[in-house]
Amino acid sequence: MSENIFITEETLEGDEDGPLAGTTVAVKDNISTDGVRTTCGSKMLEDYVPPYDATVVSRLKDAGATIVGKTNMDEFGMGTTTETSFFGSTDNPAAPGHVPGGSSGGSAAAVAAGEADLALGSDTGGSIRCPAAFCGVVGIKPTYGLVSRYGLVAYGNSLEQIGPFGSSVEDAASLLDVIAGPDGRDATTREPPRADGAADSSYAAAADGDVDGLTIGVPTELLEGADEGVVETFWDAIDDLEDQGATYEEVSLPSVEHAVEAYYVIAMSEASSNLARFDGVRYGHAAGEKGENDNWNEAFSKARQEGFGDEVKRRILLGTYALSAGYHDKYYKKAQDARAWVKQDFDEALSNADVLASPTMPVPPFELGESLEDPLTMYLADANTVPVNLANLPAISVPAGETDGLPVGIQLVGPAFGEREIIRAGSALE
């Protein structure tokens, strides 16, 4: 069994009947659970207990699911390995001695280790798809606005979505059926379109493996620089889809050259704003003894110095700098312009293809401790996943095979609210 999967192990029973009755679900520890500690993997929120359920948690309970615990994660969702957690790293049950990916590494590991049937994670720049690929499970990042973010502790509001993990595409899709849909407490949510002419419009029903006539676009830029074994495994998966009646063509997304830089400017800027609330007074770790710090500025500084880890501090500093007077137009505005370019490129590519395919991650899982001293390497590992968040599109990571005994995932990207297309294509690979 993989170690350190859960930060808090506490069982929450759902209704006695429902589509998920008898199903166990693990929940990432940045999703609010009424009466159960929600830490975001941080010392800052080590003792925080929310007084309400996130919308997705309420829907889980209504569907009859049994929540078995809150899973480990990179601190405030900032990381690709689950090693920035204040509570320590999580080992990868599919590749012992290696990271499970991040930031939702605990959720993917819970499914891979059989500790839960299903799990919820959140995806700001690949935080569902990366651990799904590294742990050899299925992870779905929904279209922005398909799933309510109410009760998700914010990191990058314009980028993040809650999504499911499962051991199969159908299992993950069945969880998406439960959590998807509009929510009056999240104004960004929308009613998803129904499947045209389908007797059963559920996402789970789309996992029928029928890819005959499917057109797959392969962005050449997302293969450049990838590990040779990963690329070979990816093409084997494309060959498998071709054997089942799909066709593929190479496409170009020239804007992705700037996607990682644009993503981190936007994400760090939003993080700088969102994490300002953790001051040790309204929320979070309070430094020193009561009455010890009479100066508010000193107390605020000390609380954040003690409460946040190095990676969170790094991103707050860079985000604050990007938003500061004199630099906003130079960095943040240019990043938003690049984001619009990325969205335009994806829309153009998807006008000629049903789905786009790439390796989920350009490399196999890192060894534990390998990337901690080199944050830039960790950021660049997100090259294939962050463009999808910039474009607010749906994507799924499905196991494609192994290289040198390590799991490799294939990422399938669809048009906005095209979850059924990527679920159908993904199920053909099982």
Coordinates of C-alpha atoms in Angstrom, one line a residue:
M1 CA 0.0 0.0 0.0
S2 CA 1.3 3.5 -0.9
E3 CA 2.1 5.6 2.1
N4 CA 0.7 9.0 3.0
I5 CA -2.3 8.9 0.7
F6 CA -4.7 10.6 3.2
I7 CA -4.2 13.7 5.3
T8 CA -7.4 13.0 7.2
E9 CA -9.1 9.6 7.3
E10 CA -12.7 10.1 8.3
T11 CA -15.8 8.4 6.8
L12 CA -18.8 10.4 5.7
E13 CA -21.8 8.3 4.7
G14 CA -24.1 9.4 1.9
D15 CA -27.7 8.6 1.3
E16 CA -28.7 5.0 1.4
D17 CA -29.6 4.9 -2.2
G18 CA -28.4 6.6 -5.3
P19 CA -26.2 6.0 -8.3
L20 CA -23.0 5.8 -6.2
A21 CA -24.5 3.8 -3.3
G22 CA -21.9 1.4 -2.0
T23 CA -19.1 3.3 -3.8
T24 CA -16.1 4.8 -1.9
V25 CA -14.8 8.2 -2.9
A26 CA -11.6 10.0 -1.7
V27 CA -11.7 13.8 -1.8
K28 CA -8.7 16.1 -2.4
D29 CA -8.0 18.2 0.7
N30 CA -8.7 21.5 -0.9
I31 CA -12.4 20.7 -1.3
S32 CA -14.5 21.8 1.7
T33 CA -16.1 19.1 3.8
D34 CA -18.5 20.2 6.6
G35 CA -17.0 19.3 10.0
V36 CA -13.9 17.6 8.5
R37 CA -10.5 19.2 8.4
T38 CA -9.5 20.7 5.1
T39 CA -5.8 21.7 5.0
C40 CA -4.9 22.2 1.4
G41 CA -1.7 20.4 2.3
S42 CA -0.5 23.4 4.2
K43 CA 0.6 24.3 7.7
M44 CA -1.4 27.5 7.2
L45 CA -4.7 25.6 7.3
E46 CA -3.5 22.7 9.4
D47 CA -6.4 23.0 11.8
Y48 CA -9.1 24.5 9.5
V49 CA -12.5 22.8 9.7
P50 CA -15.0 24.2 7.2
P51 CA -18.6 24.8 8.3
Y52 CA -20.1 23.8 5.0
D53 CA -19.8 21.2 2.2
A54 CA -18.6 22.1 -1.3
T55 CA -21.3 21.6 -3.9
V56 CA -19.5 18.5 -5.3
V57 CA -19.4 17.0 -1.8
S58 CA -23.1 17.6 -1.3
R59 CA -23.8 15.9 -4.7
L60 CA -21.6 12.9 -3.7
K61 CA -23.6 12.5 -0.5
D62 CA -26.9 12.8 -2.3
A63 CA -25.8 10.2 -4.8
G64 CA -25.1 7.7 -1.9
A65 CA -21.3 7.8 -2.0
T66 CA -19.2 7.0 1.0
I67 CA -16.4 9.5 1.4
V68 CA -13.4 7.8 3.0
G69 CA -11.0 10.6 3.6
K70 CA -9.2 13.8 2.4
T71 CA -6.2 13.1 0.2
N72 CA -2.7 14.5 0.2
M73 CA -1.8 17.2 -2.3
D74 CA 0.9 19.8 -3.2
E75 CA 0.4 22.8 -0.9
F76 CA -2.5 24.9 -2.2
G77 CA -2.3 22.9 -5.5
M78 CA 1.2 24.3 -6.3
G79 CA 3.3 21.5 -7.6
T80 CA 3.6 18.5 -10.0
T81 CA 4.7 15.8 -7.6
T82 CA 2.8 16.1 -4.2
E83 CA 6.1 16.7 -2.6
T84 CA 5.4 20.3 -1.5
S85 CA 2.7 19.1 1.0
F86 CA 3.4 20.1 4.6
F87 CA 2.4 16.6 5.5
G88 CA 5.1 14.9 3.4
S89 CA 5.2 13.2 0.1
T90 CA 3.1 10.4 -1.2
D91 CA 4.6 7.3 -2.8
N92 CA 3.3 6.1 -6.2
P93 CA 1.6 2.8 -5.8
A94 CA 2.1 2.1 -9.5
A95 CA 5.8 2.9 -9.4
P96 CA 7.2 2.7 -5.9
G97 CA 10.0 5.1 -5.2
H98 CA 8.5 7.6 -7.7
V99 CA 6.2 10.6 -7.3
P100 CA 2.4 10.1 -7.9
G101 CA 2.2 13.4 -9.8
G102 CA 0.5 16.5 -8.6
S103 CA -1.1 18.4 -7.3
S104 CA -3.9 15.8 -6.9
G105 CA -1.4 13.0 -6.2
G106 CA -3.1 11.6 -3.2
S107 CA -6.4 11.2 -5.1
A108 CA -4.8 9.3 -8.0
A109 CA -2.8 7.2 -5.6
A110 CA -6.0 6.3 -3.6
V111 CA -7.6 4.9 -6.7
A112 CA -4.4 3.2 -7.9
A113 CA -3.8 1.5 -4.5
G114 CA -7.5 0.4 -4.2
E115 CA -8.0 2.7 -1.2
A116 CA -11.1 4.2 -2.9
D117 CA -13.2 3.3 -5.9
L118 CA -13.2 6.8 -7.2
A119 CA -11.7 10.2 -6.2
L120 CA -12.1 13.9 -6.7
G121 CA -9.2 16.2 -7.6
S122 CA -8.8 19.7 -9.0
D123 CA -7.0 20.7 -12.1
T124 CA -5.5 24.2 -12.5
G125 CA -2.7 23.3 -15.0
G126 CA -2.8 19.5 -15.2
S127 CA -3.3 18.6 -11.6
I128 CA -5.7 15.8 -12.4
R129 CA -4.2 14.6 -15.7
C130 CA -0.6 14.5 -14.5
P131 CA -1.2 12.2 -11.5
A132 CA -3.6 10.1 -13.5
A133 CA -0.8 9.5 -16.1
F134 CA 1.9 8.9 -13.4
C135 CA -0.3 6.4 -11.4
G136 CA -1.8 4.6 -14.3
V137 CA -5.5 5.6 -13.7
V138 CA -8.1 7.7 -15.6
G139 CA -8.5 11.4 -14.8
I140 CA -10.9 13.9 -16.4
K141 CA -10.4 17.7 -16.4
P142 CA -13.9 19.0 -17.3
T143 CA -14.7 22.1 -19.4
Y144 CA -14.5 25.3 -17.3
G145 CA -18.0 25.9 -16.0
L146 CA -19.2 22.3 -16.2
V147 CA -18.6 21.5 -12.5
S148 CA -19.2 23.9 -9.6
R149 CA -16.1 25.4 -7.9
Y150 CA -18.1 26.4 -4.8
G151 CA -16.2 25.1 -1.8
L152 CA -12.9 24.7 -3.7
V153 CA -10.2 26.7 -1.9
A154 CA -9.1 29.0 -4.7
Y155 CA -5.7 29.0 -6.3
G156 CA -6.3 30.2 -9.9
N157 CA -10.0 31.0 -10.3
S158 CA -10.0 31.4 -14.1
L159 CA -8.1 28.1 -14.7
E160 CA -9.2 25.5 -12.2
Q161 CA -11.9 22.8 -12.3
I162 CA -12.8 19.9 -10.1
G163 CA -12.8 16.5 -11.8
P164 CA -12.9 12.7 -11.3
F165 CA -10.5 9.9 -11.1
G166 CA -11.4 6.3 -11.7
S167 CA -9.8 2.9 -12.6
S168 CA -11.7 2.9 -15.8
V169 CA -13.1 5.6 -18.2
E170 CA -16.7 4.5 -17.4
D171 CA -16.1 4.8 -13.7
A172 CA -14.6 8.3 -13.9
A173 CA -17.4 9.3 -16.3
S174 CA -20.0 8.0 -13.8
L175 CA -18.6 10.3 -11.1
L176 CA -18.7 13.2 -13.6
D177 CA -22.4 12.5 -14.1
V178 CA -22.9 13.1 -10.4
I179 CA -20.9 16.3 -10.0
A180 CA -21.6 18.1 -13.3
G181 CA -24.2 20.7 -13.8
P182 CA -25.1 24.3 -12.9
D183 CA -24.9 25.7 -9.4
G184 CA -26.5 28.9 -8.2
R185 CA -23.6 29.4 -5.9
D186 CA -21.1 29.5 -8.8
A187 CA -21.9 32.0 -11.5
T188 CA -19.4 30.4 -13.9
T189 CA -21.3 27.2 -14.2
R190 CA -23.5 26.4 -17.2
E191 CA -26.0 23.8 -18.3
P192 CA -24.1 21.3 -20.4
P193 CA -25.6 20.4 -23.8
R194 CA -27.4 17.1 -24.2
A195 CA -26.1 14.4 -26.5
D196 CA -27.7 14.6 -29.9
G197 CA -30.1 11.8 -30.5
A198 CA -28.8 9.6 -27.7
A199 CA -31.3 7.5 -25.6
D200 CA -28.9 7.8 -22.7
S201 CA -27.2 11.2 -22.5
S202 CA -25.0 10.4 -19.5
Y203 CA -21.3 10.7 -19.7
A204 CA -20.9 7.1 -18.6
A205 CA -23.0 5.9 -21.6
A206 CA -20.5 7.6 -23.9
A207 CA -17.8 5.2 -22.8
D208 CA -18.8 2.7 -25.6
G209 CA -15.4 2.5 -27.3
D210 CA -16.9 3.4 -30.7
V211 CA -14.2 5.4 -32.6
D212 CA -15.1 4.4 -36.1
G213 CA -14.8 7.5 -38.2
L214 CA -13.2 9.6 -35.4
T215 CA -10.6 12.2 -36.6
I216 CA -7.7 12.7 -34.2
G217 CA -5.4 15.7 -34.5
V218 CA -1.9 15.3 -33.2
P219 CA -0.2 18.6 -32.3
T220 CA 3.4 18.2 -33.3
E221 CA 4.6 20.8 -30.8
L222 CA 3.4 18.6 -27.9
L223 CA 5.7 15.8 -29.0
E224 CA 8.9 17.9 -29.3
G225 CA 11.4 17.2 -26.5
A226 CA 9.3 14.4 -25.0
D227 CA 11.0 11.3 -23.7
E228 CA 11.6 8.7 -26.5
G229 CA 9.9 5.9 -24.6
V230 CA 6.8 8.2 -23.9
V231 CA 6.6 9.1 -27.6
E232 CA 6.8 5.5 -28.6
T233 CA 4.1 4.4 -26.2
F234 CA 1.9 7.3 -27.4
W235 CA 2.2 6.3 -31.1
D236 CA 1.3 2.7 -30.1
A237 CA -1.9 4.0 -28.6
I238 CA -2.7 6.0 -31.8
D239 CA -2.1 2.9 -33.8
D240 CA -4.6 1.1 -31.6
L241 CA -7.2 3.7 -32.3
E242 CA -6.5 3.5 -36.0
D243 CA -7.0 -0.2 -35.9
Q244 CA -10.5 0.5 -34.5
G245 CA -11.5 2.8 -37.4
A246 CA -10.1 6.2 -36.3
T247 CA -7.8 8.3 -38.5
Y248 CA -5.2 10.9 -37.4
E249 CA -3.5 13.9 -38.9
E250 CA -0.8 16.1 -37.6
V251 CA -1.8 19.6 -36.6
S252 CA 0.0 22.7 -35.4
L253 CA -0.5 24.8 -32.2
P254 CA 2.2 27.4 -32.6
S255 CA 1.0 29.4 -29.6
V256 CA 1.9 26.6 -27.1
E257 CA 5.5 27.7 -27.3
H258 CA 4.4 30.5 -25.0
A259 CA 1.8 28.6 -23.0
V260 CA 3.8 27.6 -20.0
E261 CA 5.1 31.2 -19.5
A262 CA 1.6 32.7 -19.9
Y263 CA 0.1 30.1 -17.6
Y264 CA 2.5 30.7 -14.7
V265 CA 2.2 34.5 -14.9
I266 CA -1.6 34.2 -14.8
A267 CA -1.8 31.4 -12.2
M268 CA 0.8 33.1 -9.9
S269 CA -1.0 36.4 -10.2
E270 CA -4.3 34.9 -9.2
A271 CA -2.6 33.0 -6.4
S272 CA -1.1 36.2 -5.1
S273 CA -4.6 37.7 -4.8
N274 CA -6.4 34.6 -3.5
L275 CA -3.9 33.8 -0.8
A276 CA -3.8 37.3 0.6
R277 CA -6.7 36.3 2.9
F278 CA -4.5 33.9 4.9
D279 CA -3.2 36.4 7.4
G280 CA -3.5 34.5 10.7
V281 CA -6.5 36.6 11.8
R282 CA -9.4 35.8 9.4
Y283 CA -7.9 32.5 8.3
G284 CA -5.0 30.3 8.9
H285 CA -2.0 29.8 11.1
A286 CA -1.5 32.5 13.8
A287 CA 2.2 33.1 14.7
G288 CA 3.3 33.4 18.3
E289 CA 1.4 33.5 21.5
K290 CA -1.7 35.6 21.9
G291 CA -0.7 39.3 22.5
E292 CA 2.9 38.6 21.5
N293 CA 2.7 40.6 18.2
D294 CA 1.1 44.0 18.8
N295 CA 2.2 45.2 15.4
W296 CA -0.3 43.9 12.7
N297 CA 2.2 44.0 9.9
E298 CA 4.8 42.0 11.9
A299 CA 2.1 39.4 12.9
F300 CA 0.9 39.2 9.3
S301 CA 4.4 38.7 8.0
K302 CA 5.3 36.1 10.6
A303 CA 2.1 34.1 10.1
R304 CA 2.7 33.8 6.4
Q305 CA 6.5 33.1 6.8
E306 CA 5.7 30.2 9.1
G307 CA 2.4 29.0 7.5
F308 CA 3.5 28.8 3.8
G309 CA 6.0 26.5 2.3
D310 CA 8.8 27.6 -0.1
E311 CA 6.9 26.9 -3.4
V312 CA 3.8 28.8 -2.3
K313 CA 6.0 31.8 -1.2
R314 CA 7.8 31.7 -4.5
R315 CA 4.5 31.9 -6.5
I316 CA 3.1 34.6 -4.3
L317 CA 6.2 36.7 -4.8
L318 CA 6.3 36.2 -8.5
G319 CA 2.5 36.9 -8.8
T320 CA 2.7 40.0 -6.8
Y321 CA 5.6 41.3 -8.9
A322 CA 3.7 40.6 -12.1
L323 CA 0.7 42.6 -10.9
S324 CA 2.7 45.5 -9.5
A325 CA 2.6 49.0 -10.9
G326 CA 4.8 49.3 -13.9
Y327 CA 4.9 45.6 -14.6
H328 CA 1.2 44.7 -15.1
D329 CA 1.2 45.5 -18.8
K330 CA 4.6 44.0 -19.3
Y331 CA 3.7 40.6 -17.9
Y332 CA 0.1 40.0 -16.9
K333 CA -1.5 41.7 -19.9
K334 CA 0.9 40.0 -22.3
A335 CA 0.1 36.7 -20.7
Q336 CA -3.6 37.3 -21.2
D337 CA -3.0 38.1 -24.9
A338 CA -1.0 34.8 -25.2
R339 CA -3.9 33.0 -23.6
A340 CA -6.3 34.3 -26.2
W341 CA -3.9 33.1 -28.9
V342 CA -3.8 29.6 -27.3
K343 CA -7.6 29.5 -27.3
Q344 CA -7.7 30.5 -30.9
D345 CA -5.2 27.8 -32.0
F346 CA -7.2 25.1 -30.2
D347 CA -10.5 26.2 -31.7
E348 CA -8.9 26.2 -35.2
A349 CA -7.4 22.7 -34.7
L350 CA -10.6 21.3 -33.3
S351 CA -12.5 22.7 -36.3
N352 CA -10.8 20.0 -38.4
A353 CA -10.6 17.2 -35.8
D354 CA -12.9 15.6 -33.3
V355 CA -10.3 15.3 -30.6
L356 CA -6.6 16.2 -30.1
A357 CA -4.1 13.7 -28.7
S358 CA -0.7 14.0 -27.1
P359 CA 1.3 12.3 -24.3
T360 CA -0.3 13.6 -21.0
M361 CA 3.2 14.2 -19.6
P362 CA 6.4 14.5 -21.7
V363 CA 8.3 12.4 -19.2
P364 CA 7.6 9.3 -17.0
P365 CA 7.2 9.7 -13.2
F366 CA 10.1 11.4 -11.5
E367 CA 11.9 9.7 -8.7
L368 CA 11.0 11.0 -5.2
G369 CA 13.1 14.1 -4.5
E370 CA 14.4 14.4 -8.1
S371 CA 12.7 17.7 -9.0
L372 CA 12.4 19.5 -5.7
E373 CA 15.7 21.4 -6.1
D374 CA 14.8 22.5 -9.7
P375 CA 11.4 24.3 -9.8
L376 CA 11.9 25.2 -13.5
T377 CA 12.0 21.5 -14.5
M378 CA 8.8 21.0 -12.6
Y379 CA 7.1 23.9 -14.4
L380 CA 8.3 22.7 -17.8
A381 CA 6.9 19.3 -17.2
D382 CA 3.4 20.9 -17.5
A383 CA 4.0 21.8 -21.1
N384 CA 1.3 19.5 -22.5
T385 CA -1.4 20.1 -19.9
V386 CA -1.4 23.9 -19.2
P387 CA -2.5 24.9 -22.7
V388 CA -5.8 23.1 -22.1
N389 CA -6.5 25.1 -19.0
L390 CA -5.7 28.4 -20.8
A391 CA -8.2 27.4 -23.4
N392 CA -10.8 26.2 -20.8
L393 CA -11.3 22.9 -22.7
P394 CA -12.0 19.4 -21.5
A395 CA -9.3 16.7 -21.4
I396 CA -8.9 13.1 -20.3
S397 CA -5.8 11.2 -19.4
V398 CA -6.0 7.4 -20.1
P399 CA -3.3 4.8 -19.4
A400 CA -1.4 4.2 -22.7
G401 CA 1.1 1.6 -21.5
E402 CA 4.6 1.8 -19.9
T403 CA 8.1 2.8 -20.7
D404 CA 10.9 1.1 -18.6
G405 CA 8.2 -0.2 -16.3
L406 CA 6.8 3.3 -15.6
P407 CA 3.2 4.4 -16.5
V408 CA 2.5 6.6 -19.5
G409 CA -0.8 8.4 -20.2
I410 CA -2.3 9.7 -23.4
Q411 CA -4.2 13.0 -23.2
L412 CA -7.3 13.5 -25.4
V413 CA -8.7 17.1 -25.7
G414 CA -12.1 18.0 -27.0
P415 CA -14.1 21.1 -27.8
A416 CA -15.8 23.0 -25.1
F417 CA -18.4 20.7 -23.4
G418 CA -17.2 17.9 -25.6
E419 CA -16.7 15.5 -22.7
R420 CA -18.5 12.7 -24.5
E421 CA -16.1 12.8 -27.4
I422 CA -13.0 12.4 -25.2
I423 CA -14.7 9.8 -23.0
R424 CA -15.7 7.7 -26.1
A425 CA -12.2 7.9 -27.5
G426 CA -10.5 7.2 -24.2
S427 CA -12.7 4.1 -23.6
A428 CA -11.5 2.7 -26.9
L429 CA -8.0 2.4 -25.4
E430 CA -9.0 0.2 -22.5

